[in-house]
Every structure is written in C-alpha cells, then in structure tokens.
Amino acid sequence: MYEQECVPFAPALIESMRSLGYSFCAAIADLIDNSISAKASEITILSYPNSNPSMVILDNGYGMDNDKLYEAMRYGSHNPLLERETDDLGRFGLGMKSASLSQCRKLVVISKKDGKINGYSWDLDYVIQKGAWMLKVFSEDEIDMYEHIDMLKAMDSGTYIHLSEFDRVREGTGNLSETFAKCLDEMMNHLSLVFHRYIDDGLVINVNGEKLQARDPFLKNHKATQKKRECPIYIHNQKILLSPYILPHLSKLTQDDLDKIGGKEALRNDQGFYVYRNRRLIIWGTWFRLERKDELNKLARVMVDIPNSLDYMWSIDIKKSSAILPDIIRKNMYNAVYESVLSSESVHTYRGRKDKKSEDIEYIWERRIVRDGCEYLINRDIPQLKMLAETLDDKQVKMLDGVLKVLEEAFPVTAMYVDAAKGKIEEKTVNDEIAEKLWEELQEQIKYIKDRGLDIVSYYKMFMKVEPYCNYEVIKENIKKELAKYE
Ligand SMILES: Nc1ncnc2c1ncn2[C@@H]1O[C@H](COP(=O)(O)OP(=O)(O)OP(=O)(O)O)[C@@H](O)[C@H]1O
Ligand SMILES: [Mg+2]
C-alpha cells in the first residue's frame, strides 16, 4: 500500500458548499452568532438596497489577530467534535464562509486586535480562475478602500465583514433593489426574534441606524401571559429546561403584541416548542409531532433551553436551523406539553362557561360537562331571550324553546372546528366601530322594552353582564350613565 493525498477540487467544492440551504435571514444570523461568541456588545449592519447591493456587518467583539483570522478563513477551521466554551454559538468551523457565500460571491473579513488590522477575502471567481483554494490577502491601503472601515478603525477591537455580489438574490428577481429591500426587512424581523434574549440582556443590533427591538414569542411582559411550572430534564448530566407559557387570548392582544408574536396567523401556526441553543433560538413553532397543531392548543408555547454540549444528541445542522428530537427527550417533553396544552384549552373553553360566576358574566353559550364529553347550550337567561319571552304567551314560549333546541342540535361542530383550525373564523375582537353599532342596536331593544312597559333598570343591569355588551367598556359606561338617570 502507499498513500496519495486527495485534495478537494476548490472551484467545485466551494460552489457545492453554497447549496447547504441557507435562507438570507439564516445566513446573516450565522454571522451574528460569531459576533456574539466574540463577546460583542454592539453589532452594526449597514446595507442599502440598490442595483448592486453590498452589506457590512461590524462588531466590537474581541477581534482576531492575523494568524487567527487566517485560520478562521479556512473551510473547517474547527473540528465539530471538540468541546466548545459554554457560551460559544459555533460548532462546525464553516458558518462564516458557507453562510456568507451562500448568498453572495465575495466575502471580505477584516479584523482588528491589539491595534493591528488584517484583512482576507474569499472571492468565488478568483478561486475558479486559480483552480485552487486561494485567499486574497489585503494590504493596509487596500483595507482602507472598504466602505465604513473607519468605524472599525475607531474601535479598540472588532471584526468587519463585507458581503457583495449577491448573485443568489439576483437570480430570483427582475428587480434586485426591491427584492433586497424585502430581504432586509425580513432579516430585521428574524434577528429580533432569534436573538431576542440577547437583545433583552443589552446586546445592541443596529440596522441602518435602527436599533432592533426584542421580539419575545412568549410575551412574557404581558400581564395575561401565564407561565407554567418549569420542568428540567437531565441527559448525560446536562440540563434541558422546559418552560411552558400560555399566551393571552387574542381579544387581549394589542396590535403591538400581535406584531411581536408574528401576527394573528402565527398565534396558531407558531405554537409549539421554541428550542434555544445557548439562548439563541434555532427552531420554533413545532410540536415535533407530539401534539396536533389545532385551535385548542394554539396559545401554548414551550421554551426549551439546550446547552451546546448536547449538540450531538439533537443532530444540529450546519445552518443551526433544524434539529432532530431524540426519543428519550421526546418522552420527557410530553409532560410539559401536556400541562401547557391543557391550560391553553382552559383559556378557550372558559369563555363559553356559565359556571364561572366570579366573573359576573352571563355567557350566551353554556358549556355543560356531560358523561361522555360536553355540550353547548344556549343560555335561556340572557336578557335578549327573556325580553322576547315576556311578550309571548305560554304556548309561544314553548315554541321558542323548541326552536332553540333545534338550533342547539344542529350546531355545526365539525365545520366550525375545521374552519377554526384553518383560521377562517376567529373570535370577535373588540373595536370602537363594533361598539358603536352594538350600542345602537341596544337602544332599539331598550325602546322595545319601554314600549312593552317592562322594567328598564333591571334589563339595563342584565345587558351590562351579558355578551357581547359586557366585552365593551364604552357600552358598560353608557349603561351606567343611563342607570344614573333612574336613581
Ligand atoms: N466576528 C468574529 N469575531 C471574532 N472571531 C470570529 C468572528 N467570526 C468568526 N470568528 C472566528 O472564526 C472562526 C470560524 O468561524 P465560523 O463561523 O466559520 O465557524 P464557527 O463559528 O467556529 O462554527 P460554525 O460553523 O458552527 O459557525 C470562529 O470559530 C471564530 O474563532
Ligand atoms: Mg460561526
């Protein structure tokens, strides 16, 4: 036997490495990972959409000296099997190169440490031309040519990344400037979510002068968010922490809250586990097939914290955007899910219950527990029906009851369930326009009550407690004003 080295053919491999499946957002997030691992407290992204856009990502982390930077440019700069610092977001020694070049053809990395600045570049066309893994090494004058490089020079230490020739974005569009602007928008949203815990802890990410705000998918600061009992799981002496949250009901969410969780649609679609690797969100909105995604558990979100020492168990991929749940963790997670889903269910069903007297609300639909499940019945005590019944004779009252029973029997359970799960019907949200309309309708009913000589005060009191009027503060205030006239 004898041996012969078989080096990968640079132009072919470097091109193949571009197709790992990075999205624009995931690629930039991978570069931010590196800045965080380098203990940066401020990251600046500068990029303006035009017909030939470029992007600068600058951090004030500890930077790299010449040897370290040269090593960092190497594909496979770190062995993925080596143990990493507990707060290191890297694993494969590939991200900086593969993420950047998945989107563009030219990557320049300039870093400052101990007062010295060094710069290297991977240029795909240069590698193809040379047919070899040839890096470009820059002189100080060449470094000075780069846009915004003064910002790095003014820092004690830090790293500057310049991306240009975004061919992958160009391929999919006739209008690069417009598409790039959209990519930047999505990227801002993505970074605000993925790094929300770091931003909350003081990390500043500035994009074109705008400081990103943390998008907390659990709305922890909302007073109606419920935090359930935390549940630690120990695997090989390493802790995985599950923290279930139940989001507030849609009717309690402002537009700002909805923006944070990704919109009304996301309330249902993005339920599930939120997996954080070293507090960086890597995968979210999935139950890993443990639970059905449906209307009932749409408010449940479970924060899962895993340390990077368990990467091998989760089969973390190079993009850090997918992970496979091993069976032992799966089994243990079920308890946490079970608790959160059950509680989420109660937030929904509670709205239809009559037995919650403490709320002092008369619900139109009563949910009754029966032996093999539950049934929904129309509450005969609501003033709308009482008022009608008071003007009918006994026979007509019986007929009315018969009509209500038929309606209850014909309740389209399956169709409602399917439509609700698809988001085609939502519970009504509270808004001023509806309040005004309801108040007008209520005036009509009060007129009817007056004409029939019924007791207006007791009806006003009943209306104040019944749906839908009880959901509107402005209507309740109006009723109070009317009642004051009778005191
Ligand atoms: N912004 C930065 N500041 C300081 N050092 C950096 C920075 N970016 C990269 N490095 C160094 O370059 C190395 C290579 O980065 P790269 O992203 O390619 O791989 P990684 O972070 O080690 O692993 P992964 O492929 O999982 O991201 C890093 O390990 C780090 O030492
Ligand atoms: Mg990295």
Short mmCIF file of C-alpha atoms and ligand atoms in Angstrom, two decimals:
data_model
loop_
_atom_site.label_atom_id
_atom_site.label_comp_id
_atom_site.label_asym_id
_atom_site.label_seq_id
_atom_site.Cartn_x
_atom_site.Cartn_y
_atom_site.Cartn_z
CA MET A 1 0.00 0.00 0.00
CA TYR A 2 1.09 3.51 -0.50
CA GLU A 3 -0.82 6.70 0.12
CA GLN A 4 -1.81 9.57 -2.03
CA GLU A 5 -3.38 12.79 -0.88
CA CYS A 6 -6.71 13.59 -2.49
CA VAL A 7 -7.42 17.29 -2.03
CA PRO A 8 -10.93 18.54 -2.89
CA PHE A 9 -11.11 20.48 -6.13
CA ALA A 10 -11.62 24.03 -4.92
CA PRO A 11 -13.90 25.51 -7.63
CA ALA A 12 -16.28 22.53 -7.41
CA LEU A 13 -16.40 22.16 -3.64
CA ILE A 14 -16.66 25.87 -2.87
CA GLU A 15 -19.58 26.06 -5.29
CA SER A 16 -21.30 23.00 -3.76
CA MET A 17 -20.88 24.41 -0.28
CA ARG A 18 -23.11 27.30 -1.33
CA SER A 19 -26.07 24.96 -1.55
CA LEU A 20 -26.46 23.95 2.08
CA GLY A 21 -29.88 25.56 2.02
CA TYR A 22 -29.30 28.80 3.91
CA SER A 23 -32.00 31.42 3.64
CA PHE A 24 -30.89 35.06 3.52
CA CYS A 25 -32.02 35.53 7.12
CA ALA A 26 -30.38 32.34 8.43
CA ALA A 27 -27.11 33.31 6.71
CA ILE A 28 -26.91 36.71 8.38
CA ALA A 29 -27.95 35.20 11.74
CA ASP A 30 -24.99 32.80 11.43
CA LEU A 31 -22.62 35.78 11.17
CA ILE A 32 -24.26 37.42 14.18
CA ASP A 33 -23.63 34.16 16.10
CA ASN A 34 -19.92 34.69 15.56
CA SER A 35 -20.07 38.28 16.82
CA ILE A 36 -21.90 37.13 19.95
CA SER A 37 -19.40 34.34 20.54
CA ALA A 38 -16.68 37.02 20.26
CA LYS A 39 -18.41 38.88 23.16
CA ALA A 40 -19.55 41.82 21.04
CA SER A 41 -21.96 44.20 22.78
CA GLU A 42 -22.81 46.11 19.63
CA ILE A 43 -23.32 44.91 16.07
CA THR A 44 -23.89 47.31 13.22
CA ILE A 45 -25.38 46.24 9.90
CA LEU A 46 -25.21 48.69 7.04
CA SER A 47 -26.75 47.89 3.71
CA TYR A 48 -28.79 49.90 1.26
CA PRO A 49 -30.83 48.25 -1.44
CA ASN A 50 -29.79 49.26 -4.95
CA SER A 51 -28.98 47.52 -8.23
CA ASN A 52 -25.67 46.20 -6.83
CA PRO A 53 -26.12 45.99 -3.06
CA SER A 54 -23.44 45.22 -0.51
CA MET A 55 -23.60 44.63 3.23
CA VAL A 56 -21.31 45.49 6.12
CA ILE A 57 -21.57 43.65 9.45
CA LEU A 58 -19.38 45.20 12.08
CA ASP A 59 -18.95 44.10 15.68
CA ASN A 60 -16.98 45.35 18.66
CA GLY A 61 -16.02 41.86 19.84
CA TYR A 62 -12.51 40.76 20.72
CA GLY A 63 -11.44 40.55 17.06
CA MET A 64 -8.76 38.30 15.56
CA ASP A 65 -5.04 38.64 15.08
CA ASN A 66 -3.52 37.72 11.74
CA ASP A 67 -2.96 34.01 12.49
CA LYS A 68 -6.41 33.56 13.99
CA LEU A 69 -8.06 35.37 11.08
CA TYR A 70 -6.20 33.25 8.53
CA GLU A 71 -7.34 30.09 10.36
CA ALA A 72 -10.91 31.43 10.59
CA MET A 73 -10.98 31.82 6.78
CA ARG A 74 -10.21 28.12 6.34
CA TYR A 75 -13.17 25.89 5.49
CA GLY A 76 -13.42 23.60 8.51
CA SER A 77 -11.48 25.90 10.83
CA HIS A 78 -12.69 23.96 13.89
CA ASN A 79 -13.30 20.28 14.49
CA PRO A 80 -17.03 19.91 15.23
CA LEU A 81 -16.26 17.15 17.76
CA LEU A 82 -14.22 19.44 20.01
CA GLU A 83 -15.79 20.76 23.18
CA ARG A 84 -16.76 24.42 22.91
CA GLU A 85 -16.98 27.18 25.53
CA THR A 86 -20.44 27.07 27.13
CA ASP A 87 -21.38 30.39 25.51
CA ASP A 88 -19.94 29.67 22.04
CA LEU A 89 -22.61 29.63 19.33
CA GLY A 90 -20.36 27.95 16.76
CA ARG A 91 -19.82 24.24 16.11
CA PHE A 92 -18.61 23.36 12.61
CA GLY A 93 -15.92 25.89 11.68
CA LEU A 94 -17.83 26.66 8.50
CA GLY A 95 -20.55 29.24 9.17
CA MET A 96 -18.73 32.47 8.34
CA LYS A 97 -17.68 31.15 4.94
CA SER A 98 -20.60 28.95 3.97
CA ALA A 99 -23.33 31.33 5.21
CA SER A 100 -21.82 34.38 3.52
CA LEU A 101 -21.07 32.71 0.22
CA SER A 102 -24.46 31.02 0.11
CA GLN A 103 -25.84 34.48 -0.67
CA CYS A 104 -23.05 36.35 -2.45
CA ARG A 105 -19.83 35.77 -4.41
CA LYS A 106 -17.44 37.89 -2.40
CA LEU A 107 -16.69 37.74 1.31
CA VAL A 108 -14.19 40.12 2.92
CA VAL A 109 -13.25 39.74 6.58
CA ILE A 110 -11.22 42.47 8.26
CA SER A 111 -10.42 42.22 11.93
CA LYS A 112 -8.72 44.41 14.49
CA LYS A 113 -6.92 43.17 17.56
CA ASP A 114 -4.13 44.73 19.67
CA GLY A 115 -4.15 47.79 17.41
CA LYS A 116 -3.41 45.77 14.25
CA ILE A 117 -5.75 45.35 11.30
CA ASN A 118 -5.70 42.41 8.88
CA GLY A 119 -7.97 41.52 6.01
CA TYR A 120 -8.68 38.48 3.81
CA SER A 121 -11.22 37.63 1.17
CA TRP A 122 -12.82 34.60 -0.40
CA ASP A 123 -13.78 35.59 -3.92
CA LEU A 124 -15.57 32.78 -5.77
CA ASP A 125 -14.48 34.00 -9.21
CA TYR A 126 -10.87 34.24 -8.07
CA VAL A 127 -10.97 30.64 -6.74
CA ILE A 128 -12.45 29.47 -10.06
CA GLN A 129 -9.84 31.41 -12.03
CA LYS A 130 -6.98 29.99 -9.94
CA GLY A 131 -8.48 26.50 -9.65
CA ALA A 132 -7.23 26.41 -6.06
CA TRP A 133 -8.14 27.45 -2.51
CA MET A 134 -6.55 30.87 -2.96
CA LEU A 135 -7.36 33.58 -0.45
CA LYS A 136 -6.84 37.23 -1.25
CA VAL A 137 -4.72 38.97 1.40
CA PHE A 138 -5.10 42.74 1.68
CA SER A 139 -2.55 45.44 2.39
CA GLU A 140 -3.45 48.33 4.72
CA ASP A 141 -4.15 50.60 1.74
CA GLU A 142 -6.46 48.03 0.21
CA ILE A 143 -8.29 47.67 3.53
CA ASP A 144 -8.77 51.45 3.62
CA MET A 145 -10.78 51.28 0.40
CA TYR A 146 -13.67 49.47 2.08
CA GLU A 147 -16.80 51.41 2.91
CA HIS A 148 -17.33 52.31 6.59
CA ILE A 149 -13.94 50.81 7.52
CA ASP A 150 -13.30 53.94 9.60
CA MET A 151 -15.80 52.61 12.11
CA LEU A 152 -13.65 49.53 12.75
CA LYS A 153 -10.51 51.64 12.90
CA ALA A 154 -12.07 53.78 15.63
CA MET A 155 -12.68 50.71 17.80
CA ASP A 156 -10.25 49.03 20.21
CA SER A 157 -11.04 45.66 18.67
CA GLY A 158 -13.67 44.15 16.43
CA THR A 159 -14.50 42.41 13.19
CA TYR A 160 -15.80 43.81 9.92
CA ILE A 161 -17.47 41.66 7.28
CA HIS A 162 -18.20 42.90 3.79
CA LEU A 163 -20.51 40.95 1.51
CA SER A 164 -21.01 41.84 -2.15
CA GLU A 165 -22.25 40.47 -5.49
CA PHE A 166 -25.44 38.95 -4.16
CA ASP A 167 -25.96 36.64 -7.13
CA ARG A 168 -28.37 34.31 -5.30
CA VAL A 169 -30.78 37.13 -4.54
CA ARG A 170 -30.34 38.45 -8.09
CA GLU A 171 -31.22 35.07 -9.64
CA GLY A 172 -34.74 35.07 -8.27
CA THR A 173 -35.80 38.58 -9.25
CA GLY A 174 -36.18 41.10 -12.02
CA ASN A 175 -35.85 43.94 -9.52
CA LEU A 176 -32.88 43.33 -7.24
CA SER A 177 -33.25 46.57 -5.33
CA GLU A 178 -36.88 45.84 -4.39
CA THR A 179 -36.21 42.18 -3.51
CA PHE A 180 -33.15 43.13 -1.47
CA ALA A 181 -35.19 45.69 0.49
CA LYS A 182 -37.66 42.88 1.31
CA CYS A 183 -34.79 40.61 2.38
CA LEU A 184 -33.53 43.33 4.72
CA ASP A 185 -36.99 43.75 6.23
CA GLU A 186 -37.36 40.02 6.82
CA MET A 187 -33.85 39.89 8.21
CA MET A 188 -34.64 42.57 10.80
CA ASN A 189 -37.69 40.62 11.93
CA HIS A 190 -35.74 37.39 12.01
CA LEU A 191 -32.84 38.80 14.04
CA SER A 192 -35.22 40.47 16.53
CA LEU A 193 -36.77 37.08 17.19
CA VAL A 194 -33.77 34.75 17.03
CA PHE A 195 -31.63 36.93 19.30
CA HIS A 196 -34.43 38.34 21.48
CA ARG A 197 -32.90 37.05 24.70
CA TYR A 198 -29.55 38.63 23.90
CA ILE A 199 -31.20 41.93 22.95
CA ASP A 200 -33.13 41.84 26.22
CA ASP A 201 -29.81 41.41 28.02
CA GLY A 202 -28.39 44.53 26.39
CA LEU A 203 -26.96 43.41 23.02
CA VAL A 204 -27.41 46.23 20.51
CA ILE A 205 -28.07 45.25 16.90
CA ASN A 206 -28.32 48.31 14.74
CA VAL A 207 -29.55 48.01 11.15
CA ASN A 208 -29.09 51.12 9.03
CA GLY A 209 -29.44 53.31 12.12
CA GLU A 210 -32.42 51.44 13.56
CA LYS A 211 -31.94 49.63 16.85
CA LEU A 212 -33.67 46.25 16.77
CA GLN A 213 -36.24 45.61 19.49
CA ALA A 214 -36.53 42.14 21.01
CA ARG A 215 -39.48 40.09 19.73
CA ASP A 216 -40.36 37.87 22.64
CA PRO A 217 -42.52 35.00 21.32
CA PHE A 218 -43.87 34.33 24.84
CA LEU A 219 -44.99 37.92 25.52
CA LYS A 220 -43.51 37.50 28.98
CA ASN A 221 -44.19 41.13 29.86
CA HIS A 222 -47.91 40.85 29.07
CA LYS A 223 -49.86 40.61 32.29
CA ALA A 224 -52.21 37.97 30.86
CA THR A 225 -49.40 35.60 29.81
CA GLN A 226 -49.33 32.57 32.09
CA LYS A 227 -46.04 30.94 32.94
CA LYS A 228 -46.43 27.29 33.84
CA ARG A 229 -44.20 25.20 36.03
CA GLU A 230 -40.66 24.75 34.66
CA CYS A 231 -39.58 21.20 34.05
CA PRO A 232 -35.88 20.27 33.93
CA ILE A 233 -34.75 17.10 32.15
CA TYR A 234 -31.26 15.68 32.76
CA ILE A 235 -29.49 13.86 29.95
CA HIS A 236 -25.91 12.73 30.49
CA ASN A 237 -25.70 15.16 33.43
CA GLN A 238 -26.65 18.04 31.17
CA LYS A 239 -29.78 20.04 31.86
CA ILE A 240 -32.53 20.74 29.35
CA LEU A 241 -35.05 23.19 30.74
CA LEU A 242 -38.66 23.29 29.53
CA SER A 243 -40.63 26.42 30.40
CA PRO A 244 -44.23 26.35 29.17
CA TYR A 245 -46.17 29.56 28.56
CA ILE A 246 -49.78 30.18 27.68
CA LEU A 247 -50.23 33.28 25.59
CA PRO A 248 -53.14 35.62 26.34
CA HIS A 249 -56.34 35.18 24.37
CA LEU A 250 -56.49 37.03 21.04
CA SER A 251 -59.02 39.52 22.40
CA LYS A 252 -56.45 40.68 24.95
CA LEU A 253 -53.69 41.29 22.42
CA THR A 254 -52.91 44.73 21.02
CA GLN A 255 -51.51 45.20 17.51
CA ASP A 256 -48.08 45.66 19.08
CA ASP A 257 -48.38 42.28 20.87
CA LEU A 258 -49.50 40.63 17.64
CA ASP A 259 -46.52 42.10 15.78
CA LYS A 260 -44.21 40.62 18.41
CA ILE A 261 -45.56 37.11 18.03
CA GLY A 262 -45.61 37.40 14.25
CA GLY A 263 -49.27 38.31 13.64
CA LYS A 264 -52.68 36.75 14.18
CA GLU A 265 -51.86 33.81 11.92
CA ALA A 266 -48.76 32.98 13.93
CA LEU A 267 -50.79 32.61 17.10
CA ARG A 268 -51.96 29.27 15.73
CA ASN A 269 -49.21 28.38 13.27
CA ASP A 270 -46.29 29.11 15.55
CA GLN A 271 -47.46 27.25 18.63
CA GLY A 272 -45.20 24.55 19.99
CA PHE A 273 -41.64 24.22 21.15
CA TYR A 274 -39.16 27.07 20.90
CA VAL A 275 -35.75 25.49 21.04
CA TYR A 276 -32.86 27.67 22.21
CA ARG A 277 -29.25 26.62 21.92
CA ASN A 278 -27.25 28.77 24.33
CA ARG A 279 -30.21 31.18 24.46
CA ARG A 280 -30.19 31.62 20.68
CA LEU A 281 -33.45 30.50 19.04
CA ILE A 282 -32.72 27.80 16.48
CA ILE A 283 -36.07 26.18 15.75
CA TRP A 284 -39.60 27.17 16.65
CA GLY A 285 -43.30 26.59 16.12
CA THR A 286 -43.23 22.79 16.09
CA TRP A 287 -44.56 20.11 18.43
CA PHE A 288 -42.13 17.58 16.94
CA ARG A 289 -45.25 15.55 16.14
CA LEU A 290 -46.08 15.18 19.84
CA GLU A 291 -49.30 17.17 19.66
CA ARG A 292 -51.69 18.14 16.94
CA LYS A 293 -51.46 21.75 15.85
CA ASP A 294 -55.01 22.84 16.23
CA GLU A 295 -57.22 25.54 17.51
CA LEU A 296 -57.36 24.25 21.06
CA ASN A 297 -53.68 24.42 21.90
CA LYS A 298 -52.80 27.43 19.80
CA LEU A 299 -51.86 29.51 22.82
CA ALA A 300 -49.23 27.13 24.15
CA ARG A 301 -45.54 27.77 23.57
CA VAL A 302 -42.81 25.89 25.36
CA MET A 303 -39.34 27.38 25.77
CA VAL A 304 -36.70 24.64 25.54
CA ASP A 305 -33.18 25.52 26.64
CA ILE A 306 -30.45 23.18 25.49
CA PRO A 307 -26.72 23.63 26.11
CA ASN A 308 -24.28 23.33 23.18
CA SER A 309 -22.75 20.29 24.90
CA LEU A 310 -25.78 18.28 23.75
CA ASP A 311 -25.45 19.23 20.07
CA TYR A 312 -24.66 15.63 19.13
CA MET A 313 -27.97 14.46 20.60
CA TRP A 314 -30.04 16.93 18.64
CA SER A 315 -28.22 16.44 15.34
CA ILE A 316 -27.85 20.19 14.95
CA ASP A 317 -27.25 21.03 11.30
CA ILE A 318 -24.64 23.43 9.92
CA LYS A 319 -27.22 26.20 9.46
CA LYS A 320 -28.38 25.72 13.10
CA SER A 321 -31.90 25.84 11.78
CA SER A 322 -33.04 22.28 12.28
CA ALA A 323 -32.70 19.68 14.97
CA ILE A 324 -33.98 16.15 15.40
CA LEU A 325 -35.55 15.30 18.71
CA PRO A 326 -34.12 12.12 20.25
CA ASP A 327 -36.62 9.68 21.71
CA ILE A 328 -35.54 9.98 25.35
CA ILE A 329 -36.02 13.74 25.32
CA ARG A 330 -39.26 13.37 23.37
CA LYS A 331 -40.81 11.21 26.05
CA ASN A 332 -39.91 13.58 28.87
CA MET A 333 -41.12 16.60 26.98
CA TYR A 334 -44.57 15.17 26.77
CA ASN A 335 -45.40 16.02 30.38
CA ALA A 336 -44.54 19.66 29.90
CA VAL A 337 -46.59 19.83 26.72
CA TYR A 338 -49.48 18.09 28.35
CA GLU A 339 -49.65 20.63 31.14
CA SER A 340 -49.35 23.63 28.87
CA VAL A 341 -51.86 22.36 26.35
CA LEU A 342 -54.42 21.61 29.00
CA SER A 343 -54.10 25.09 30.42
CA SER A 344 -54.29 26.59 26.96
CA GLU A 345 -57.51 24.72 26.42
CA SER A 346 -58.99 26.21 29.55
CA VAL A 347 -58.32 29.75 28.31
CA HIS A 348 -60.57 28.99 25.35
CA THR A 349 -63.33 26.96 26.89
CA TYR A 350 -63.60 29.26 29.86
CA ARG A 351 -65.02 31.90 27.58
CA GLY A 352 -68.08 29.77 26.98
CA ARG A 353 -68.69 28.58 30.52
CA LYS A 354 -71.51 29.62 32.71
CA ASP A 355 -70.20 28.19 35.94
CA LYS A 356 -67.53 30.91 36.28
CA LYS A 357 -69.86 33.08 38.36
CA SER A 358 -66.98 35.05 39.83
CA GLU A 359 -66.53 36.78 36.50
CA ASP A 360 -70.11 38.03 36.83
CA ILE A 361 -70.72 37.46 33.15
CA GLU A 362 -73.73 35.87 31.52
CA TYR A 363 -72.45 33.83 28.57
CA ILE A 364 -74.71 33.22 25.57
CA TRP A 365 -73.41 29.70 25.02
CA GLU A 366 -73.14 27.49 28.09
CA ARG A 367 -70.68 24.68 28.09
CA ARG A 368 -72.00 21.75 30.07
CA ILE A 369 -69.96 18.73 31.02
CA VAL A 370 -71.87 15.54 30.28
CA ARG A 371 -70.90 11.91 30.80
CA ASP A 372 -69.06 11.34 27.51
CA GLY A 373 -67.87 14.84 26.81
CA CYS A 374 -69.52 18.21 26.76
CA GLU A 375 -72.32 20.05 25.03
CA TYR A 376 -73.05 23.65 24.16
CA LEU A 377 -76.47 25.06 25.02
CA ILE A 378 -78.00 28.47 24.51
CA ASN A 379 -78.38 30.22 27.84
CA ARG A 380 -82.14 30.85 28.34
CA ASP A 381 -81.43 33.53 30.99
CA ILE A 382 -79.89 36.10 28.70
CA PRO A 383 -81.96 39.32 28.59
CA GLN A 384 -82.35 39.14 24.79
CA LEU A 385 -84.42 35.94 25.22
CA LYS A 386 -86.13 36.96 28.45
CA MET A 387 -87.34 40.12 26.83
CA LEU A 388 -88.83 38.15 23.95
CA ALA A 389 -90.37 35.53 26.24
CA GLU A 390 -92.06 38.17 28.38
CA THR A 391 -94.10 39.29 25.40
CA LEU A 392 -95.15 35.75 24.38
CA ASP A 393 -97.87 33.50 25.78
CA ASP A 394 -97.05 30.07 27.28
CA LYS A 395 -97.56 28.23 24.00
CA GLN A 396 -95.32 30.61 22.12
CA VAL A 397 -92.65 30.35 24.84
CA LYS A 398 -92.68 26.57 24.38
CA MET A 399 -92.36 27.00 20.63
CA LEU A 400 -89.41 29.38 21.14
CA ASP A 401 -87.73 26.79 23.37
CA GLY A 402 -88.31 24.19 20.65
CA VAL A 403 -86.62 26.44 18.08
CA LEU A 404 -83.64 26.94 20.38
CA LYS A 405 -83.34 23.18 20.91
CA VAL A 406 -83.32 22.59 17.16
CA LEU A 407 -80.58 25.19 16.76
CA GLU A 408 -78.52 23.54 19.51
CA GLU A 409 -78.97 20.11 17.94
CA ALA A 410 -77.89 21.42 14.54
CA PHE A 411 -74.78 23.17 15.85
CA PRO A 412 -72.24 22.58 13.02
CA VAL A 413 -69.49 21.19 15.28
CA THR A 414 -67.26 19.66 12.62
CA ALA A 415 -67.46 22.53 10.16
CA MET A 416 -66.75 25.06 12.92
CA TYR A 417 -63.83 23.01 14.18
CA VAL A 418 -62.25 22.70 10.75
CA ASP A 419 -62.78 26.38 9.92
CA ALA A 420 -61.40 27.49 13.26
CA ALA A 421 -58.35 25.25 12.89
CA LYS A 422 -57.72 26.77 9.45
CA GLY A 423 -58.09 30.25 10.89
CA LYS A 424 -61.14 31.01 8.72
CA ILE A 425 -63.15 32.08 11.73
CA GLU A 426 -61.80 33.89 14.71
CA GLU A 427 -63.37 35.05 17.91
CA LYS A 428 -64.56 38.62 17.52
CA THR A 429 -62.07 41.25 18.59
CA VAL A 430 -63.15 44.37 20.40
CA ASN A 431 -63.15 47.61 18.44
CA ASP A 432 -64.83 51.02 18.57
CA GLU A 433 -66.78 50.60 15.36
CA ILE A 434 -68.48 47.40 16.58
CA ALA A 435 -69.12 49.02 19.97
CA GLU A 436 -70.96 51.89 18.30
CA LYS A 437 -73.14 49.51 16.25
CA LEU A 438 -73.95 47.35 19.27
CA TRP A 439 -74.90 50.38 21.31
CA GLU A 440 -77.31 51.48 18.56
CA GLU A 441 -78.89 48.01 18.48
CA LEU A 442 -79.19 48.00 22.25
CA GLN A 443 -81.06 51.31 22.11
CA GLU A 444 -83.58 49.66 19.78
CA GLN A 445 -84.10 46.84 22.27
CA ILE A 446 -84.49 49.30 25.15
CA LYS A 447 -87.13 51.16 23.14
CA TYR A 448 -88.97 47.85 22.68
CA ILE A 449 -88.74 47.20 26.44
CA LYS A 450 -90.07 50.70 27.20
CA ASP A 451 -92.96 50.26 24.74
CA ARG A 452 -93.90 46.95 26.39
CA GLY A 453 -93.80 48.56 29.86
CA LEU A 454 -91.05 46.21 31.10
CA ASP A 455 -88.58 47.13 33.88
CA ILE A 456 -85.83 49.13 32.10
CA VAL A 457 -83.46 49.28 35.10
CA SER A 458 -83.31 45.51 35.59
CA TYR A 459 -82.85 45.00 31.84
CA TYR A 460 -80.03 47.52 31.67
CA LYS A 461 -78.35 45.67 34.55
CA MET A 462 -78.77 42.37 32.73
CA PHE A 463 -77.42 43.76 29.46
CA MET A 464 -74.36 45.07 31.26
CA LYS A 465 -73.43 41.49 32.23
CA VAL A 466 -74.24 39.68 29.00
CA GLU A 467 -72.21 39.03 25.88
CA PRO A 468 -71.42 40.82 23.66
CA TYR A 469 -72.10 44.06 25.56
CA CYS A 470 -70.06 43.08 28.63
CA ASN A 471 -66.92 42.94 26.45
CA TYR A 472 -67.09 46.67 25.72
CA GLU A 473 -66.09 49.15 28.42
CA VAL A 474 -67.65 52.00 26.48
CA ILE A 475 -71.05 50.24 26.41
CA LYS A 476 -70.85 49.48 30.12
CA GLU A 477 -70.07 53.16 30.80
CA ASN A 478 -73.04 54.24 28.64
CA ILE A 479 -75.34 51.87 30.55
CA LYS A 480 -74.07 53.23 33.87
CA LYS A 481 -74.89 56.77 32.71
CA GLU A 482 -78.40 55.66 31.69
CA LEU A 483 -78.91 53.90 35.02
CA ALA A 484 -77.83 57.04 36.90
CA LYS A 485 -80.85 58.82 35.40
CA TYR A 486 -83.16 56.35 37.20
CA GLU A 487 -81.56 56.70 40.66
N1 LIG B 1 -16.98 38.24 14.36
C1 LIG B 1 -15.97 37.48 14.81
N2 LIG B 1 -15.19 37.89 15.83
C2 LIG B 1 -14.16 37.12 16.28
N3 LIG B 1 -13.88 35.89 15.82
C3 LIG B 1 -14.63 35.42 14.80
C4 LIG B 1 -15.71 36.17 14.25
N4 LIG B 1 -16.27 35.46 13.24
C5 LIG B 1 -15.58 34.30 13.19
N5 LIG B 1 -14.60 34.27 14.11
C6 LIG B 1 -13.64 33.17 14.34
O1 LIG B 1 -13.64 32.41 13.18
C7 LIG B 1 -13.93 31.07 13.45
C8 LIG B 1 -14.68 30.46 12.28
O2 LIG B 1 -15.98 30.96 12.21
P1 LIG B 1 -17.10 30.10 11.51
O3 LIG B 1 -18.38 30.80 11.67
O4 LIG B 1 -16.66 29.80 10.13
O5 LIG B 1 -17.11 28.75 12.34
P2 LIG B 1 -17.58 28.51 13.84
O6 LIG B 1 -18.26 29.70 14.35
O7 LIG B 1 -16.38 28.05 14.58
O8 LIG B 1 -18.57 27.29 13.66
P3 LIG B 1 -19.96 27.27 12.84
O9 LIG B 1 -19.66 26.68 11.50
O10 LIG B 1 -20.80 26.36 13.65
O11 LIG B 1 -20.44 28.66 12.75
C9 LIG B 1 -14.71 31.11 14.74
O12 LIG B 1 -14.59 29.90 15.45
C10 LIG B 1 -14.06 32.25 15.47
O13 LIG B 1 -12.91 31.82 16.12
MG MG B 2 -19.88 30.54 13.28
#
